[in-house]
Amino acid sequence: RGNTGTLTNMNQVNATAAGKIGQALSFDGDGLERVDMGDVLDLTSNFTLAAWFLPNPNPSDSPYVLAKRGAAQGYNIWIQTGTNNIAFIDGAGAIIDTGHDSTMGQWQHVVFVVDSSGTTLTGYKNGVAGSPKTITAVPANAVPLYIGFRSGGNTNNDFKGVIDDVRIYNRALSASEVLELYNSAASPTPPPPSADTQAPSAPAGLAATAISSSQINLTWSASTDNVGVTGYRVYRGGTQIATVTTISYSN
């Protein structure tokens, strides 16, 4: 999209590390290291922040995975000091606990979705949504968008660990889109397109069993493929509601 980042206080060769998807950037957390995107992507509502990251244990710090905020408020993905809560700081400077904790030393996928009103935030970790939170809408600002740091921060705000596949959307992703984004990297890397040109067979034998007035269990026959079947998309009324790796779904 023409949003080019510049490595600051980082050496590209030394900073390149094995990522969740191919290669990623490693931050040592002690030299104000960051990717400087400049003043881009001033989003105040109807947007999504997403990233894979693997933090190293250091509970005394308050690192930013990404941030477009400084003295002026903005948007961010932040790990709260001492608690490891994955948090968001809203337009009033309030700390919004998304209900998810960071798992130190492990890869995790975090997504923050802000709705069209700019006042509701839903946080996801590894495809699972927390309870929606009411926030004060974030304002546009003139500070740079950083990966691994925030404007005006100090070394306590440096991220320590590895960050991969940072994505910022100018729309609110749906729950099914968030899950699909997580599953696309959480599952083993699929073979390249040239290695698998045969489509799997269509699933058949769909059966529905009413369990109660509000629950229907679905089952179907497995699809087959010359390489492998990684999952099934479940639709209701033409809208995708789930992605599953088994041959059943409880609706």
mmCIF file of C-alpha atoms in Angstrom:
data_model
loop_
_atom_site.group_PDB
_atom_site.id
_atom_site.type_symbol
_atom_site.label_atom_id
_atom_site.label_comp_id
_atom_site.label_asym_id
_atom_site.label_seq_id
_atom_site.Cartn_x
_atom_site.Cartn_y
_atom_site.Cartn_z
ATOM 1 C CA ARG A 1 0.000 0.000 0.000
ATOM 2 C CA GLY A 2 3.036 2.279 -0.214
ATOM 3 C CA ASN A 3 3.507 2.415 3.571
ATOM 4 C CA THR A 4 7.241 1.778 3.800
ATOM 5 C CA GLY A 5 8.908 1.229 7.165
ATOM 6 C CA THR A 6 12.470 2.218 8.100
ATOM 7 C CA LEU A 7 14.505 0.208 10.597
ATOM 8 C CA THR A 8 15.781 2.508 13.368
ATOM 9 C CA ASN A 9 18.606 1.455 15.714
ATOM 10 C CA MET A 10 18.413 -1.954 14.074
ATOM 11 C CA ASN A 11 20.647 -3.843 11.659
ATOM 12 C CA GLN A 12 18.553 -5.675 9.100
ATOM 13 C CA VAL A 13 20.857 -8.688 8.970
ATOM 14 C CA ASN A 14 21.101 -9.081 12.747
ATOM 15 C CA ALA A 15 17.415 -8.325 13.282
ATOM 16 C CA THR A 16 16.129 -10.966 10.872
ATOM 17 C CA ALA A 17 14.827 -14.032 12.711
ATOM 18 C CA ALA A 18 12.693 -17.076 12.095
ATOM 19 C CA GLY A 19 9.090 -15.944 12.250
ATOM 20 C CA LYS A 20 5.656 -17.459 12.516
ATOM 21 C CA ILE A 21 5.319 -17.040 8.765
ATOM 22 C CA GLY A 22 8.706 -17.175 7.065
ATOM 23 C CA GLN A 23 11.021 -14.509 8.474
ATOM 24 C CA ALA A 24 10.359 -11.840 11.085
ATOM 25 C CA LEU A 25 12.106 -9.078 13.032
ATOM 26 C CA SER A 26 13.831 -9.658 16.364
ATOM 27 C CA PHE A 27 13.950 -6.800 18.895
ATOM 28 C CA ASP A 28 16.458 -6.950 21.767
ATOM 29 C CA GLY A 29 14.554 -4.384 23.838
ATOM 30 C CA ASP A 30 17.492 -2.280 24.966
ATOM 31 C CA GLY A 31 18.191 0.332 22.314
ATOM 32 C CA LEU A 32 14.960 2.093 21.283
ATOM 33 C CA GLU A 33 14.720 -0.269 18.324
ATOM 34 C CA ARG A 34 11.722 0.207 16.083
ATOM 35 C CA VAL A 35 10.286 0.165 12.612
ATOM 36 C CA ASP A 36 9.380 3.771 11.761
ATOM 37 C CA MET A 37 6.417 3.985 9.387
ATOM 38 C CA GLY A 38 6.132 7.767 9.532
ATOM 39 C CA ASP A 39 2.831 9.590 9.989
ATOM 40 C CA VAL A 40 0.537 7.206 8.133
ATOM 41 C CA LEU A 41 -2.737 5.371 8.739
ATOM 42 C CA ASP A 42 -4.551 7.920 10.914
ATOM 43 C CA LEU A 43 -7.493 5.676 11.787
ATOM 44 C CA THR A 44 -10.078 6.707 14.373
ATOM 45 C CA SER A 45 -12.877 4.190 13.872
ATOM 46 C CA ASN A 46 -13.736 1.074 11.880
ATOM 47 C CA PHE A 47 -10.234 -0.411 11.886
ATOM 48 C CA THR A 48 -8.338 -3.567 12.846
ATOM 49 C CA LEU A 49 -4.851 -4.085 14.311
ATOM 50 C CA ALA A 50 -3.241 -7.523 14.090
ATOM 51 C CA ALA A 51 0.162 -9.059 14.771
ATOM 52 C CA TRP A 52 1.940 -12.273 15.631
ATOM 53 C CA PHE A 53 4.509 -11.833 18.389
ATOM 54 C CA LEU A 54 6.741 -13.895 20.643
ATOM 55 C CA PRO A 55 7.678 -11.877 23.753
ATOM 56 C CA ASN A 56 10.634 -12.702 25.978
ATOM 57 C CA PRO A 57 9.943 -12.746 29.762
ATOM 58 C CA ASN A 58 10.518 -9.326 31.305
ATOM 59 C CA PRO A 59 7.519 -8.440 33.498
ATOM 60 C CA SER A 60 8.947 -5.081 34.632
ATOM 61 C CA ASP A 61 8.597 -3.600 31.144
ATOM 62 C CA SER A 62 5.541 -2.273 29.306
ATOM 63 C CA PRO A 63 6.350 -2.991 25.665
ATOM 64 C CA TYR A 64 4.408 -1.905 22.613
ATOM 65 C CA VAL A 65 3.926 -4.327 19.757
ATOM 66 C CA LEU A 66 2.757 -1.426 17.602
ATOM 67 C CA ALA A 67 1.642 2.098 18.381
ATOM 68 C CA LYS A 68 0.567 5.324 16.784
ATOM 69 C CA ARG A 69 0.456 7.325 19.977
ATOM 70 C CA GLY A 70 2.667 9.541 22.101
ATOM 71 C CA ALA A 71 1.609 12.449 24.293
ATOM 72 C CA ALA A 72 -1.398 12.501 21.957
ATOM 73 C CA GLN A 73 -3.557 9.404 22.261
ATOM 74 C CA GLY A 74 -3.945 6.993 19.391
ATOM 75 C CA TYR A 75 -4.107 3.272 18.763
ATOM 76 C CA ASN A 76 -1.776 0.541 19.973
ATOM 77 C CA ILE A 77 -1.186 -3.056 21.035
ATOM 78 C CA TRP A 78 0.433 -2.943 24.456
ATOM 79 C CA ILE A 79 1.505 -5.447 27.133
ATOM 80 C CA GLN A 80 0.713 -3.953 30.530
ATOM 81 C CA THR A 81 3.488 -3.630 33.099
ATOM 82 C CA GLY A 82 3.642 -6.383 35.703
ATOM 83 C CA THR A 83 0.382 -8.088 34.744
ATOM 84 C CA ASN A 84 1.106 -9.200 31.167
ATOM 85 C CA ASN A 85 -2.401 -8.083 30.200
ATOM 86 C CA ILE A 86 -2.700 -7.381 26.484
ATOM 87 C CA ALA A 87 -4.177 -3.904 26.629
ATOM 88 C CA PHE A 88 -5.283 -0.926 24.558
ATOM 89 C CA ILE A 89 -4.966 2.723 25.610
ATOM 90 C CA ASP A 90 -7.962 4.669 24.338
ATOM 91 C CA GLY A 91 -8.570 8.282 23.361
ATOM 92 C CA ALA A 92 -8.930 9.353 26.994
ATOM 93 C CA GLY A 93 -5.699 7.643 28.032
ATOM 94 C CA ALA A 94 -7.592 4.880 29.842
ATOM 95 C CA ILE A 95 -6.048 1.411 29.944
ATOM 96 C CA ILE A 96 -8.493 -1.073 28.409
ATOM 97 C CA ASP A 97 -7.913 -4.646 29.593
ATOM 98 C CA THR A 98 -8.984 -6.848 26.679
ATOM 99 C CA GLY A 99 -9.341 -9.929 28.888
ATOM 100 C CA HIS A 100 -6.310 -11.643 27.371
ATOM 101 C CA ASP A 101 -2.889 -12.186 28.917
ATOM 102 C CA SER A 102 0.363 -12.387 27.011
ATOM 103 C CA THR A 103 2.030 -15.793 27.155
ATOM 104 C CA MET A 104 5.720 -15.089 27.541
ATOM 105 C CA GLY A 105 8.041 -17.127 25.362
ATOM 106 C CA GLN A 106 5.274 -18.369 23.046
ATOM 107 C CA TRP A 107 3.924 -17.213 19.716
ATOM 108 C CA GLN A 108 0.515 -15.566 19.985
ATOM 109 C CA HIS A 109 -1.786 -13.840 17.529
ATOM 110 C CA VAL A 110 -3.502 -10.690 18.783
ATOM 111 C CA VAL A 111 -6.181 -8.736 16.942
ATOM 112 C CA PHE A 112 -7.935 -5.546 18.097
ATOM 113 C CA VAL A 113 -11.115 -4.583 16.221
ATOM 114 C CA VAL A 114 -12.673 -1.123 16.675
ATOM 115 C CA ASP A 115 -16.203 -0.733 15.317
ATOM 116 C CA SER A 116 -17.597 1.971 13.043
ATOM 117 C CA SER A 117 -18.616 4.130 16.013
ATOM 118 C CA GLY A 118 -15.059 4.128 17.319
ATOM 119 C CA THR A 119 -16.328 3.344 20.814
ATOM 120 C CA THR A 120 -16.332 -0.472 20.973
ATOM 121 C CA LEU A 121 -13.167 -2.561 21.043
ATOM 122 C CA THR A 122 -13.040 -6.348 20.744
ATOM 123 C CA GLY A 123 -9.749 -8.066 21.460
ATOM 124 C CA TYR A 124 -8.871 -11.509 20.116
ATOM 125 C CA LYS A 125 -6.060 -13.839 21.088
ATOM 126 C CA ASN A 126 -5.389 -16.870 18.895
ATOM 127 C CA GLY A 127 -8.753 -16.443 17.204
ATOM 128 C CA VAL A 128 -10.786 -16.258 20.444
ATOM 129 C CA ALA A 129 -12.727 -13.074 21.193
ATOM 130 C CA GLY A 130 -12.857 -11.395 24.572
ATOM 131 C CA SER A 131 -15.851 -9.392 25.779
ATOM 132 C CA PRO A 132 -16.414 -6.152 23.832
ATOM 133 C CA LYS A 133 -15.147 -3.089 25.712
ATOM 134 C CA THR A 134 -16.456 0.478 25.633
ATOM 135 C CA ILE A 135 -13.698 2.949 24.797
ATOM 136 C CA THR A 136 -13.266 6.642 24.141
ATOM 137 C CA ALA A 137 -12.692 7.040 20.420
ATOM 138 C CA VAL A 138 -9.068 7.587 19.468
ATOM 139 C CA PRO A 139 -8.174 10.847 17.698
ATOM 140 C CA ALA A 140 -5.993 11.288 14.644
ATOM 141 C CA ASN A 141 -2.493 12.537 15.444
ATOM 142 C CA ALA A 142 0.750 13.537 13.757
ATOM 143 C CA VAL A 143 3.074 11.075 15.518
ATOM 144 C CA PRO A 144 4.731 8.225 13.626
ATOM 145 C CA LEU A 145 3.353 4.724 13.530
ATOM 146 C CA TYR A 146 5.974 2.466 15.116
ATOM 147 C CA ILE A 147 6.351 -1.299 15.289
ATOM 148 C CA GLY A 148 8.067 -2.415 18.518
ATOM 149 C CA PHE A 149 7.925 0.997 20.214
ATOM 150 C CA ARG A 150 5.859 4.160 20.711
ATOM 151 C CA SER A 151 6.515 7.836 20.108
ATOM 152 C CA GLY A 152 8.045 9.550 23.137
ATOM 153 C CA GLY A 153 8.634 6.234 24.893
ATOM 154 C CA ASN A 154 11.680 4.954 26.725
ATOM 155 C CA THR A 155 13.500 1.640 26.892
ATOM 156 C CA ASN A 156 10.693 0.207 29.064
ATOM 157 C CA ASN A 157 8.451 0.608 26.017
ATOM 158 C CA ASP A 158 10.814 -1.338 23.754
ATOM 159 C CA PHE A 159 9.471 -4.681 22.654
ATOM 160 C CA LYS A 160 11.759 -7.598 23.475
ATOM 161 C CA GLY A 161 11.206 -10.648 21.307
ATOM 162 C CA VAL A 162 10.051 -11.322 17.752
ATOM 163 C CA ILE A 163 7.240 -9.624 15.799
ATOM 164 C CA ASP A 164 5.760 -10.968 12.572
ATOM 165 C CA ASP A 165 2.931 -10.292 10.102
ATOM 166 C CA VAL A 166 1.750 -6.920 11.440
ATOM 167 C CA ARG A 167 -1.475 -5.941 9.687
ATOM 168 C CA ILE A 168 -3.573 -2.772 9.904
ATOM 169 C CA TYR A 169 -6.935 -2.675 8.138
ATOM 170 C CA ASN A 170 -9.134 0.367 7.551
ATOM 171 C CA ARG A 171 -12.192 -1.728 8.348
ATOM 172 C CA ALA A 172 -13.436 -3.904 11.189
ATOM 173 C CA LEU A 173 -12.758 -7.578 10.483
ATOM 174 C CA SER A 174 -15.525 -10.025 11.345
ATOM 175 C CA ALA A 175 -15.010 -12.804 13.896
ATOM 176 C CA SER A 176 -14.798 -15.378 11.111
ATOM 177 C CA GLU A 177 -12.182 -13.307 9.281
ATOM 178 C CA VAL A 178 -10.102 -13.014 12.460
ATOM 179 C CA LEU A 179 -10.287 -16.773 12.965
ATOM 180 C CA GLU A 180 -9.342 -17.427 9.349
ATOM 181 C CA LEU A 181 -6.378 -15.045 9.676
ATOM 182 C CA TYR A 182 -5.216 -16.921 12.781
ATOM 183 C CA ASN A 183 -5.743 -20.353 11.244
ATOM 184 C CA SER A 184 -3.833 -19.410 8.097
ATOM 185 C CA ALA A 185 -0.615 -19.161 10.131
ATOM 186 C CA ALA A 186 -1.381 -21.361 13.141
ATOM 187 C CA SER A 187 -1.749 -24.442 10.943
ATOM 188 C CA PRO A 188 1.256 -26.070 9.292
ATOM 189 C CA THR A 189 2.418 -24.183 6.214
ATOM 190 C CA PRO A 190 0.498 -25.521 3.204
ATOM 191 C CA PRO A 191 2.397 -26.664 0.128
ATOM 192 C CA PRO A 192 3.006 -24.040 -2.569
ATOM 193 C CA PRO A 193 0.226 -23.714 -5.153
ATOM 194 C CA SER A 194 2.328 -25.463 -7.792
ATOM 195 C CA ALA A 195 2.450 -28.592 -5.617
ATOM 196 C CA ASP A 196 -1.319 -28.923 -5.151
ATOM 197 C CA THR A 197 -3.456 -28.219 -8.193
ATOM 198 C CA GLN A 198 -6.265 -30.704 -7.493
ATOM 199 C CA ALA A 199 -9.245 -29.385 -5.569
ATOM 200 C CA PRO A 200 -10.625 -31.538 -2.745
ATOM 201 C CA SER A 201 -13.937 -33.293 -3.199
ATOM 202 C CA ALA A 202 -16.997 -31.458 -1.949
ATOM 203 C CA PRO A 203 -18.155 -32.509 1.518
ATOM 204 C CA ALA A 204 -21.317 -34.617 1.372
ATOM 205 C CA GLY A 205 -23.871 -36.268 3.631
ATOM 206 C CA LEU A 206 -24.709 -33.160 5.644
ATOM 207 C CA ALA A 207 -26.964 -34.068 8.570
ATOM 208 C CA ALA A 208 -28.536 -31.808 11.183
ATOM 209 C CA THR A 209 -29.703 -32.928 14.617
ATOM 210 C CA ALA A 210 -31.744 -30.595 16.806
ATOM 211 C CA ILE A 211 -30.347 -30.729 20.343
ATOM 212 C CA SER A 212 -32.546 -28.008 21.817
ATOM 213 C CA SER A 213 -34.596 -25.011 20.738
ATOM 214 C CA SER A 214 -31.343 -23.062 20.296
ATOM 215 C CA GLN A 215 -28.791 -25.653 19.154
ATOM 216 C CA ILE A 216 -28.375 -27.782 16.047
ATOM 217 C CA ASN A 217 -25.438 -30.164 15.614
ATOM 218 C CA LEU A 218 -24.118 -30.617 12.085
ATOM 219 C CA THR A 219 -22.102 -33.548 10.756
ATOM 220 C CA TRP A 220 -20.918 -34.453 7.272
ATOM 221 C CA SER A 221 -18.703 -36.868 5.378
ATOM 222 C CA ALA A 222 -15.032 -36.007 5.034
ATOM 223 C CA SER A 223 -13.679 -34.549 1.819
ATOM 224 C CA THR A 224 -10.751 -36.237 0.109
ATOM 225 C CA ASP A 225 -7.734 -34.768 -1.654
ATOM 226 C CA ASN A 226 -4.501 -35.996 -3.214
ATOM 227 C CA VAL A 227 -2.449 -33.796 -0.797
ATOM 228 C CA GLY A 228 -4.699 -33.146 2.171
ATOM 229 C CA VAL A 229 -7.764 -31.340 3.509
ATOM 230 C CA THR A 230 -7.001 -28.618 6.050
ATOM 231 C CA GLY A 231 -10.520 -27.609 7.072
ATOM 232 C CA TYR A 232 -14.098 -26.693 6.259
ATOM 233 C CA ARG A 233 -15.915 -23.376 6.132
ATOM 234 C CA VAL A 234 -19.402 -23.358 7.643
ATOM 235 C CA TYR A 235 -21.994 -20.991 6.166
ATOM 236 C CA ARG A 236 -25.442 -19.967 7.397
ATOM 237 C CA GLY A 237 -27.724 -18.030 5.059
ATOM 238 C CA GLY A 238 -24.789 -17.358 2.748
ATOM 239 C CA THR A 239 -22.593 -15.894 5.518
ATOM 240 C CA GLN A 240 -19.551 -17.734 6.836
ATOM 241 C CA ILE A 241 -19.886 -18.351 10.574
ATOM 242 C CA ALA A 242 -16.986 -20.669 11.333
ATOM 243 C CA THR A 243 -13.895 -22.498 10.106
ATOM 244 C CA VAL A 244 -13.364 -25.986 11.544
ATOM 245 C CA THR A 245 -10.851 -28.788 11.089
ATOM 246 C CA THR A 246 -13.282 -31.577 12.082
ATOM 247 C CA ILE A 247 -16.383 -32.956 10.292
ATOM 248 C CA SER A 248 -18.856 -31.568 12.798
ATOM 249 C CA TYR A 249 -20.079 -28.222 14.079
ATOM 250 C CA SER A 250 -22.451 -27.163 16.843
ATOM 251 C CA ASN A 251 -24.583 -24.225 15.702
#
